[in-house]
């Protein structure tokens, strides 16, 4: 089977200073057409994308925001942000279907209530996880405008970073990134590097944990997932995945997962080598999330405020 086949055939603005330089010391994008991770505005091509893919217009935004705010006001005991930028994240994620956006908001905060990911008054432990450098975003966006998340699963130590802490860490990544309207529109791509995965990781793949990941990803967060690229999946796991995927993923998600093995030529069809770290055949240095993490630290107080929202008893 082809190495870059989509599932179901699975063989399983400020730029970041530490990753900006190419091996040849030139700009990270030789043709200067890769936008940075941080934009904080909506470029014209993104506005056109929103109009084409989401049927977004000023009139539709105004009507949808008004209706969603009315639904939120009527929801008992739910205290959340109601600024336009925040709510547009959910509306864009559901192509301005207000009822579906409202359902996703309720799912998200009900999950937060059940799983207690935000119970701690101090999130220093999350920043300690970021410093382990196995998760973060690349400094430049893909050609389709999506931001690119990297997760090096083999470097994750489940004995030190348990499931709830990992979920809390991923949540930090996502709530910061979705604040950027460009990311709300253009969405996310991900590189999941499973090289080095062993028994200690596989023990975490319980039915409960897998369903939690799927539910939180598909039903609770409004990201537009463009593609997920898995690097180095063991053959025995790929076999199990081929059996399980139809039962846990939406059809759309099934067709946006790609497996590349050790040959990364297929990955380079999706992402220019100019913006990839060297371990993925790219022209940047080794993956380094430190500058991206610094941008998270700068908004740490804001992040702590986010945990105060939700259902109140």
mmCIF file with all atom_site columns, N, CA, C and O in Angstrom, residues 127-172:
data_model
loop_
_atom_site.group_PDB
_atom_site.id
_atom_site.type_symbol
_atom_site.label_atom_id
_atom_site.label_alt_id
_atom_site.label_comp_id
_atom_site.label_asym_id
_atom_site.label_entity_id
_atom_site.label_seq_id
_atom_site.pdbx_PDB_ins_code
_atom_site.Cartn_x
_atom_site.Cartn_y
_atom_site.Cartn_z
_atom_site.occupancy
_atom_site.B_iso_or_equiv
_atom_site.pdbx_formal_charge
_atom_site.auth_seq_id
_atom_site.auth_comp_id
_atom_site.auth_asym_id
_atom_site.auth_atom_id
_atom_site.pdbx_PDB_model_num
ATOM 1   N N  . UNK A 1 127 ? 4.013  23.684 32.037 1.00 0.00 ? 127 UNK A N  1
ATOM 2   C CA . UNK A 1 127 ? 5.189  24.284 31.403 1.00 0.00 ? 127 UNK A CA 1
ATOM 3   C C  . UNK A 1 127 ? 6.415  23.380 31.540 1.00 0.00 ? 127 UNK A C  1
ATOM 4   O O  . UNK A 1 127 ? 7.284  23.368 30.663 1.00 0.00 ? 127 UNK A O  1
ATOM 5   N N  . UNK A 1 128 ? 6.467  22.612 32.610 1.00 0.00 ? 128 UNK A N  1
ATOM 6   C CA . UNK A 1 128 ? 7.540  21.626 32.736 1.00 0.00 ? 128 UNK A CA 1
ATOM 7   C C  . UNK A 1 128 ? 7.434  20.574 31.630 1.00 0.00 ? 128 UNK A C  1
ATOM 8   O O  . UNK A 1 128 ? 8.446  20.106 31.102 1.00 0.00 ? 128 UNK A O  1
ATOM 9   N N  . UNK A 1 129 ? 6.207  20.221 31.267 1.00 0.00 ? 129 UNK A N  1
ATOM 10  C CA . UNK A 1 129 ? 5.997  19.261 30.176 1.00 0.00 ? 129 UNK A CA 1
ATOM 11  C C  . UNK A 1 129 ? 6.456  19.875 28.853 1.00 0.00 ? 129 UNK A C  1
ATOM 12  O O  . UNK A 1 129 ? 7.141  19.222 28.059 1.00 0.00 ? 129 UNK A O  1
ATOM 13  N N  . UNK A 1 130 ? 6.097  21.122 28.602 1.00 0.00 ? 130 UNK A N  1
ATOM 14  C CA . UNK A 1 130 ? 6.523  21.777 27.371 1.00 0.00 ? 130 UNK A CA 1
ATOM 15  C C  . UNK A 1 130 ? 8.050  21.794 27.252 1.00 0.00 ? 130 UNK A C  1
ATOM 16  O O  . UNK A 1 130 ? 8.603  21.641 26.161 1.00 0.00 ? 130 UNK A O  1
ATOM 17  N N  . UNK A 1 131 ? 8.721  21.966 28.386 1.00 0.00 ? 131 UNK A N  1
ATOM 18  C CA . UNK A 1 131 ? 10.187 22.033 28.365 1.00 0.00 ? 131 UNK A CA 1
ATOM 19  C C  . UNK A 1 131 ? 10.819 20.693 27.988 1.00 0.00 ? 131 UNK A C  1
ATOM 20  O O  . UNK A 1 131 ? 12.000 20.642 27.655 1.00 0.00 ? 131 UNK A O  1
ATOM 21  N N  . UNK A 1 132 ? 10.040 19.624 28.012 1.00 0.00 ? 132 UNK A N  1
ATOM 22  C CA . UNK A 1 132 ? 10.557 18.317 27.584 1.00 0.00 ? 132 UNK A CA 1
ATOM 23  C C  . UNK A 1 132 ? 10.646 18.227 26.057 1.00 0.00 ? 132 UNK A C  1
ATOM 24  O O  . UNK A 1 132 ? 11.186 17.257 25.525 1.00 0.00 ? 132 UNK A O  1
ATOM 25  N N  . UNK A 1 133 ? 10.071 19.203 25.361 1.00 0.00 ? 133 UNK A N  1
ATOM 26  C CA . UNK A 1 133 ? 10.263 19.373 23.918 1.00 0.00 ? 133 UNK A CA 1
ATOM 27  C C  . UNK A 1 133 ? 9.731  18.203 23.084 1.00 0.00 ? 133 UNK A C  1
ATOM 28  O O  . UNK A 1 133 ? 10.318 17.843 22.069 1.00 0.00 ? 133 UNK A O  1
ATOM 29  N N  . UNK A 1 134 ? 8.604  17.637 23.484 1.00 0.00 ? 134 UNK A N  1
ATOM 30  C CA . UNK A 1 134 ? 8.020  16.600 22.636 1.00 0.00 ? 134 UNK A CA 1
ATOM 31  C C  . UNK A 1 134 ? 6.695  17.035 22.025 1.00 0.00 ? 134 UNK A C  1
ATOM 32  O O  . UNK A 1 134 ? 6.069  16.266 21.285 1.00 0.00 ? 134 UNK A O  1
ATOM 33  N N  . UNK A 1 135 ? 6.285  18.280 22.297 1.00 0.00 ? 135 UNK A N  1
ATOM 34  C CA . UNK A 1 135 ? 5.026  18.756 21.733 1.00 0.00 ? 135 UNK A CA 1
ATOM 35  C C  . UNK A 1 135 ? 5.118  20.257 21.497 1.00 0.00 ? 135 UNK A C  1
ATOM 36  O O  . UNK A 1 135 ? 5.753  20.985 22.265 1.00 0.00 ? 135 UNK A O  1
ATOM 37  N N  . UNK A 1 136 ? 4.523  20.712 20.416 1.00 0.00 ? 136 UNK A N  1
ATOM 38  C CA . UNK A 1 136 ? 4.519  22.138 20.099 1.00 0.00 ? 136 UNK A CA 1
ATOM 39  C C  . UNK A 1 136 ? 4.163  22.363 18.641 1.00 0.00 ? 136 UNK A C  1
ATOM 40  O O  . UNK A 1 136 ? 3.842  21.417 17.912 1.00 0.00 ? 136 UNK A O  1
ATOM 41  N N  . UNK A 1 137 ? 4.237  23.615 18.216 1.00 0.00 ? 137 UNK A N  1
ATOM 42  C CA . UNK A 1 137 ? 3.900  23.968 16.837 1.00 0.00 ? 137 UNK A CA 1
ATOM 43  C C  . UNK A 1 137 ? 5.143  24.410 16.074 1.00 0.00 ? 137 UNK A C  1
ATOM 44  O O  . UNK A 1 137 ? 6.068  24.991 16.657 1.00 0.00 ? 137 UNK A O  1
ATOM 45  N N  . UNK A 1 138 ? 5.138  24.147 14.777 1.00 0.00 ? 138 UNK A N  1
ATOM 46  C CA . UNK A 1 138 ? 6.206  24.642 13.916 1.00 0.00 ? 138 UNK A CA 1
ATOM 47  C C  . UNK A 1 138 ? 6.030  26.160 13.701 1.00 0.00 ? 138 UNK A C  1
ATOM 48  O O  . UNK A 1 138 ? 4.920  26.680 13.809 1.00 0.00 ? 138 UNK A O  1
ATOM 49  N N  . UNK A 1 139 ? 7.113  26.856 13.377 1.00 0.00 ? 139 UNK A N  1
ATOM 50  C CA . UNK A 1 139 ? 7.033  28.317 13.259 1.00 0.00 ? 139 UNK A CA 1
ATOM 51  C C  . UNK A 1 139 ? 6.310  28.831 12.021 1.00 0.00 ? 139 UNK A C  1
ATOM 52  O O  . UNK A 1 139 ? 5.928  29.989 11.982 1.00 0.00 ? 139 UNK A O  1
ATOM 53  N N  . UNK A 1 140 ? 6.120  27.966 11.024 1.00 0.00 ? 140 UNK A N  1
ATOM 54  C CA . UNK A 1 140 ? 5.453  28.394 9.801  1.00 0.00 ? 140 UNK A CA 1
ATOM 55  C C  . UNK A 1 140 ? 4.259  27.506 9.494  1.00 0.00 ? 140 UNK A C  1
ATOM 56  O O  . UNK A 1 140 ? 4.207  26.332 9.882  1.00 0.00 ? 140 UNK A O  1
ATOM 57  N N  . UNK A 1 141 ? 3.315  28.077 8.773  1.00 0.00 ? 141 UNK A N  1
ATOM 58  C CA . UNK A 1 141 ? 2.111  27.362 8.383  1.00 0.00 ? 141 UNK A CA 1
ATOM 59  C C  . UNK A 1 141 ? 2.335  26.577 7.091  1.00 0.00 ? 141 UNK A C  1
ATOM 60  O O  . UNK A 1 141 ? 3.211  26.907 6.293  1.00 0.00 ? 141 UNK A O  1
ATOM 61  N N  . UNK A 1 142 ? 1.492  25.566 6.899  1.00 0.00 ? 142 UNK A N  1
ATOM 62  C CA . UNK A 1 142 ? 1.507  24.816 5.646  1.00 0.00 ? 142 UNK A CA 1
ATOM 63  C C  . UNK A 1 142 ? 0.976  25.694 4.516  1.00 0.00 ? 142 UNK A C  1
ATOM 64  O O  . UNK A 1 142 ? 0.405  26.765 4.738  1.00 0.00 ? 142 UNK A O  1
ATOM 65  N N  . UNK A 1 143 ? 1.153  25.220 3.289  1.00 0.00 ? 143 UNK A N  1
ATOM 66  C CA . UNK A 1 143 ? 0.685  25.992 2.137  1.00 0.00 ? 143 UNK A CA 1
ATOM 67  C C  . UNK A 1 143 ? -0.827 26.244 2.194  1.00 0.00 ? 143 UNK A C  1
ATOM 68  O O  . UNK A 1 143 ? -1.310 27.244 1.667  1.00 0.00 ? 143 UNK A O  1
ATOM 69  N N  . UNK A 1 144 ? -1.582 25.335 2.823  1.00 0.00 ? 144 UNK A N  1
ATOM 70  C CA . UNK A 1 144 ? -3.029 25.529 2.924  1.00 0.00 ? 144 UNK A CA 1
ATOM 71  C C  . UNK A 1 144 ? -3.413 26.457 4.069  1.00 0.00 ? 144 UNK A C  1
ATOM 72  O O  . UNK A 1 144 ? -4.595 26.660 4.341  1.00 0.00 ? 144 UNK A O  1
ATOM 73  N N  . UNK A 1 145 ? -2.422 27.023 4.753  1.00 0.00 ? 145 UNK A N  1
ATOM 74  C CA . UNK A 1 145 ? -2.681 27.978 5.819  1.00 0.00 ? 145 UNK A CA 1
ATOM 75  C C  . UNK A 1 145 ? -2.798 27.390 7.204  1.00 0.00 ? 145 UNK A C  1
ATOM 76  O O  . UNK A 1 145 ? -2.850 28.122 8.192  1.00 0.00 ? 145 UNK A O  1
ATOM 77  N N  . UNK A 1 146 ? -2.854 26.068 7.305  1.00 0.00 ? 146 UNK A N  1
ATOM 78  C CA . UNK A 1 146 ? -3.013 25.432 8.613  1.00 0.00 ? 146 UNK A CA 1
ATOM 79  C C  . UNK A 1 146 ? -1.725 25.531 9.426  1.00 0.00 ? 146 UNK A C  1
ATOM 80  O O  . UNK A 1 146 ? -0.619 25.508 8.878  1.00 0.00 ? 146 UNK A O  1
ATOM 81  N N  . UNK A 1 147 ? -1.882 25.633 10.744 1.00 0.00 ? 147 UNK A N  1
ATOM 82  C CA . UNK A 1 147 ? -0.730 25.529 11.626 1.00 0.00 ? 147 UNK A CA 1
ATOM 83  C C  . UNK A 1 147 ? -0.366 24.061 11.764 1.00 0.00 ? 147 UNK A C  1
ATOM 84  O O  . UNK A 1 147 ? -1.199 23.171 11.547 1.00 0.00 ? 147 UNK A O  1
ATOM 85  N N  . UNK A 1 148 ? 0.884  23.786 12.108 1.00 0.00 ? 148 UNK A N  1
ATOM 86  C CA . UNK A 1 148 ? 1.383  22.408 12.118 1.00 0.00 ? 148 UNK A CA 1
ATOM 87  C C  . UNK A 1 148 ? 1.858  22.046 13.519 1.00 0.00 ? 148 UNK A C  1
ATOM 88  O O  . UNK A 1 148 ? 2.844  22.595 14.015 1.00 0.00 ? 148 UNK A O  1
ATOM 89  N N  . UNK A 1 149 ? 1.155  21.128 14.134 1.00 0.00 ? 149 UNK A N  1
ATOM 90  C CA . UNK A 1 149 ? 1.505  20.658 15.473 1.00 0.00 ? 149 UNK A CA 1
ATOM 91  C C  . UNK A 1 149 ? 2.391  19.424 15.354 1.00 0.00 ? 149 UNK A C  1
ATOM 92  O O  . UNK A 1 149 ? 2.156  18.558 14.505 1.00 0.00 ? 149 UNK A O  1
ATOM 93  N N  . UNK A 1 150 ? 3.405  19.342 16.198 1.00 0.00 ? 150 UNK A N  1
ATOM 94  C CA . UNK A 1 150 ? 4.291  18.179 16.247 1.00 0.00 ? 150 UNK A CA 1
ATOM 95  C C  . UNK A 1 150 ? 4.161  17.524 17.615 1.00 0.00 ? 150 UNK A C  1
ATOM 96  O O  . UNK A 1 150 ? 4.213  18.208 18.645 1.00 0.00 ? 150 UNK A O  1
ATOM 97  N N  . UNK A 1 151 ? 3.965  16.206 17.624 1.00 0.00 ? 151 UNK A N  1
ATOM 98  C CA . UNK A 1 151 ? 3.951  15.440 18.870 1.00 0.00 ? 151 UNK A CA 1
ATOM 99  C C  . UNK A 1 151 ? 4.905  14.267 18.706 1.00 0.00 ? 151 UNK A C  1
ATOM 100 O O  . UNK A 1 151 ? 4.675  13.396 17.869 1.00 0.00 ? 151 UNK A O  1
ATOM 101 N N  . UNK A 1 152 ? 5.972  14.269 19.481 1.00 0.00 ? 152 UNK A N  1
ATOM 102 C CA . UNK A 1 152 ? 6.940  13.174 19.457 1.00 0.00 ? 152 UNK A CA 1
ATOM 103 C C  . UNK A 1 152 ? 6.577  12.192 20.571 1.00 0.00 ? 152 UNK A C  1
ATOM 104 O O  . UNK A 1 152 ? 7.077  12.284 21.701 1.00 0.00 ? 152 UNK A O  1
ATOM 105 N N  . UNK A 1 153 ? 5.722  11.250 20.236 1.00 0.00 ? 153 UNK A N  1
ATOM 106 C CA . UNK A 1 153 ? 5.159  10.360 21.247 1.00 0.00 ? 153 UNK A CA 1
ATOM 107 C C  . UNK A 1 153 ? 6.245  9.546  21.943 1.00 0.00 ? 153 UNK A C  1
ATOM 108 O O  . UNK A 1 153 ? 6.166  9.286  23.146 1.00 0.00 ? 153 UNK A O  1
ATOM 109 N N  . UNK A 1 154 ? 7.279  9.136  21.202 1.00 0.00 ? 154 UNK A N  1
ATOM 110 C CA . UNK A 1 154 ? 8.331  8.313  21.784 1.00 0.00 ? 154 UNK A CA 1
ATOM 111 C C  . UNK A 1 154 ? 9.105  9.003  22.889 1.00 0.00 ? 154 UNK A C  1
ATOM 112 O O  . UNK A 1 154 ? 9.717  8.334  23.739 1.00 0.00 ? 154 UNK A O  1
ATOM 113 N N  . UNK A 1 155 ? 9.080  10.343 22.915 1.00 0.00 ? 155 UNK A N  1
ATOM 114 C CA . UNK A 1 155 ? 9.783  11.098 23.959 1.00 0.00 ? 155 UNK A CA 1
ATOM 115 C C  . UNK A 1 155 ? 8.907  11.364 25.178 1.00 0.00 ? 155 UNK A C  1
ATOM 116 O O  . UNK A 1 155 ? 9.384  11.900 26.178 1.00 0.00 ? 155 UNK A O  1
ATOM 117 N N  . UNK A 1 156 ? 7.644  11.019 25.072 1.00 0.00 ? 156 UNK A N  1
ATOM 118 C CA . UNK A 1 156 ? 6.710  11.197 26.188 1.00 0.00 ? 156 UNK A CA 1
ATOM 119 C C  . UNK A 1 156 ? 6.884  10.048 27.176 1.00 0.00 ? 156 UNK A C  1
ATOM 120 O O  . UNK A 1 156 ? 6.868  8.880  26.799 1.00 0.00 ? 156 UNK A O  1
ATOM 121 N N  . UNK A 1 157 ? 7.046  10.372 28.455 1.00 0.00 ? 157 UNK A N  1
ATOM 122 C CA . UNK A 1 157 ? 7.168  9.369  29.512 1.00 0.00 ? 157 UNK A CA 1
ATOM 123 C C  . UNK A 1 157 ? 5.855  9.308  30.281 1.00 0.00 ? 157 UNK A C  1
ATOM 124 O O  . UNK A 1 157 ? 5.576  10.173 31.120 1.00 0.00 ? 157 UNK A O  1
ATOM 125 N N  . UNK A 1 158 ? 5.007  8.298  30.018 1.00 0.00 ? 158 UNK A N  1
ATOM 126 C CA . UNK A 1 158 ? 3.699  8.221  30.672 1.00 0.00 ? 158 UNK A CA 1
ATOM 127 C C  . UNK A 1 158 ? 3.783  8.070  32.190 1.00 0.00 ? 158 UNK A C  1
ATOM 128 O O  . UNK A 1 158 ? 2.814  8.356  32.897 1.00 0.00 ? 158 UNK A O  1
ATOM 129 N N  . UNK A 1 159 ? 4.934  7.607  32.697 1.00 0.00 ? 159 UNK A N  1
ATOM 130 C CA . UNK A 1 159 ? 5.064  7.462  34.137 1.00 0.00 ? 159 UNK A CA 1
ATOM 131 C C  . UNK A 1 159 ? 5.261  8.811  34.818 1.00 0.00 ? 159 UNK A C  1
ATOM 132 O O  . UNK A 1 159 ? 4.993  8.952  36.016 1.00 0.00 ? 159 UNK A O  1
ATOM 133 N N  . UNK A 1 160 ? 5.718  9.809  34.054 1.00 0.00 ? 160 UNK A N  1
ATOM 134 C CA . UNK A 1 160 ? 5.910  11.147 34.607 1.00 0.00 ? 160 UNK A CA 1
ATOM 135 C C  . UNK A 1 160 ? 4.808  12.106 34.172 1.00 0.00 ? 160 UNK A C  1
ATOM 136 O O  . UNK A 1 160 ? 4.480  13.054 34.892 1.00 0.00 ? 160 UNK A O  1
ATOM 137 N N  . UNK A 1 161 ? 4.284  11.869 32.997 1.00 0.00 ? 161 UNK A N  1
ATOM 138 C CA . UNK A 1 161 ? 3.205  12.704 32.460 1.00 0.00 ? 161 UNK A CA 1
ATOM 139 C C  . UNK A 1 161 ? 2.009  11.801 32.215 1.00 0.00 ? 161 UNK A C  1
ATOM 140 O O  . UNK A 1 161 ? 1.928  11.117 31.194 1.00 0.00 ? 161 UNK A O  1
ATOM 141 N N  . UNK A 1 162 ? 1.094  11.748 33.180 1.00 0.00 ? 162 UNK A N  1
ATOM 142 C CA . UNK A 1 162 ? -0.034 10.829 33.059 1.00 0.00 ? 162 UNK A CA 1
ATOM 143 C C  . UNK A 1 162 ? -1.064 11.369 32.071 1.00 0.00 ? 162 UNK A C  1
ATOM 144 O O  . UNK A 1 162 ? -0.903 12.446 31.491 1.00 0.00 ? 162 UNK A O  1
ATOM 145 N N  . UNK A 1 163 ? -2.135 10.628 31.903 1.00 0.00 ? 163 UNK A N  1
ATOM 146 C CA . UNK A 1 163 ? -3.131 10.987 30.901 1.00 0.00 ? 163 UNK A CA 1
ATOM 147 C C  . UNK A 1 163 ? -3.717 12.368 31.132 1.00 0.00 ? 163 UNK A C  1
ATOM 148 O O  . UNK A 1 163 ? -3.816 13.183 30.211 1.00 0.00 ? 163 UNK A O  1
ATOM 149 N N  . UNK A 1 164 ? -4.115 12.659 32.369 1.00 0.00 ? 164 UNK A N  1
ATOM 150 C CA . UNK A 1 164 ? -4.759 13.935 32.640 1.00 0.00 ? 164 UNK A CA 1
ATOM 151 C C  . UNK A 1 164 ? -3.806 15.105 32.425 1.00 0.00 ? 164 UNK A C  1
ATOM 152 O O  . UNK A 1 164 ? -4.205 16.149 31.886 1.00 0.00 ? 164 UNK A O  1
ATOM 153 N N  . UNK A 1 165 ? -2.555 14.943 32.822 1.00 0.00 ? 165 UNK A N  1
ATOM 154 C CA . UNK A 1 165 ? -1.588 16.014 32.608 1.00 0.00 ? 165 UNK A CA 1
ATOM 155 C C  . UNK A 1 165 ? -1.327 16.206 31.114 1.00 0.00 ? 165 UNK A C  1
ATOM 156 O O  . UNK A 1 165 ? -1.186 17.336 30.635 1.00 0.00 ? 165 UNK A O  1
ATOM 157 N N  . UNK A 1 166 ? -1.273 15.112 30.371 1.00 0.00 ? 166 UNK A N  1
ATOM 158 C CA . UNK A 1 166 ? -1.087 15.221 28.924 1.00 0.00 ? 166 UNK A CA 1
ATOM 159 C C  . UNK A 1 166 ? -2.273 15.934 28.280 1.00 0.00 ? 166 UNK A C  1
ATOM 160 O O  . UNK A 1 166 ? -2.095 16.803 27.417 1.00 0.00 ? 166 UNK A O  1
ATOM 161 N N  . UNK A 1 167 ? -3.481 15.588 28.713 1.00 0.00 ? 167 UNK A N  1
ATOM 162 C CA . UNK A 1 167 ? -4.666 16.258 28.177 1.00 0.00 ? 167 UNK A CA 1
ATOM 163 C C  . UNK A 1 167 ? -4.650 17.736 28.520 1.00 0.00 ? 167 UNK A C  1
ATOM 164 O O  . UNK A 1 167 ? -5.017 18.589 27.696 1.00 0.00 ? 167 UNK A O  1
ATOM 165 N N  . UNK A 1 168 ? -4.215 18.069 29.722 1.00 0.00 ? 168 UNK A N  1
ATOM 166 C CA . UNK A 1 168 ? -4.128 19.458 30.138 1.00 0.00 ? 168 UNK A CA 1
ATOM 167 C C  . UNK A 1 168 ? -3.109 20.206 29.274 1.00 0.00 ? 168 UNK A C  1
ATOM 168 O O  . UNK A 1 168 ? -3.325 21.347 28.861 1.00 0.00 ? 168 UNK A O  1
ATOM 169 N N  . UNK A 1 169 ? -2.012 19.537 28.982 1.00 0.00 ? 169 UNK A N  1
ATOM 170 C CA . UNK A 1 169 ? -0.967 20.140 28.150 1.00 0.00 ? 169 UNK A CA 1
ATOM 171 C C  . UNK A 1 169 ? -1.478 20.388 26.727 1.00 0.00 ? 169 UNK A C  1
ATOM 172 O O  . UNK A 1 169 ? -1.271 21.466 26.159 1.00 0.00 ? 169 UNK A O  1
ATOM 173 N N  . UNK A 1 170 ? -2.133 19.389 26.147 1.00 0.00 ? 170 UNK A N  1
ATOM 174 C CA . UNK A 1 170 ? -2.682 19.547 24.798 1.00 0.00 ? 170 UNK A CA 1
ATOM 175 C C  . UNK A 1 170 ? -3.726 20.656 24.779 1.00 0.00 ? 170 UNK A C  1
ATOM 176 O O  . UNK A 1 170 ? -3.800 21.456 23.832 1.00 0.00 ? 170 UNK A O  1
ATOM 177 N N  . UNK A 1 171 ? -4.542 20.725 25.835 1.00 0.00 ? 171 UNK A N  1
ATOM 178 C CA . UNK A 1 171 ? -5.553 21.777 25.919 1.00 0.00 ? 171 UNK A CA 1
ATOM 179 C C  . UNK A 1 171 ? -4.910 23.154 25.890 1.00 0.00 ? 171 UNK A C  1
ATOM 180 O O  . UNK A 1 171 ? -5.405 24.076 25.236 1.00 0.00 ? 171 UNK A O  1
ATOM 181 N N  . UNK A 1 172 ? -3.782 23.314 26.596 1.00 0.00 ? 172 UNK A N  1
ATOM 182 C CA . UNK A 1 172 ? -3.051 24.579 26.540 1.00 0.00 ? 172 UNK A CA 1
ATOM 183 C C  . UNK A 1 172 ? -2.669 24.925 25.100 1.00 0.00 ? 172 UNK A C  1
ATOM 184 O O  . UNK A 1 172 ? -2.824 26.069 24.661 1.00 0.00 ? 172 UNK A O  1
#
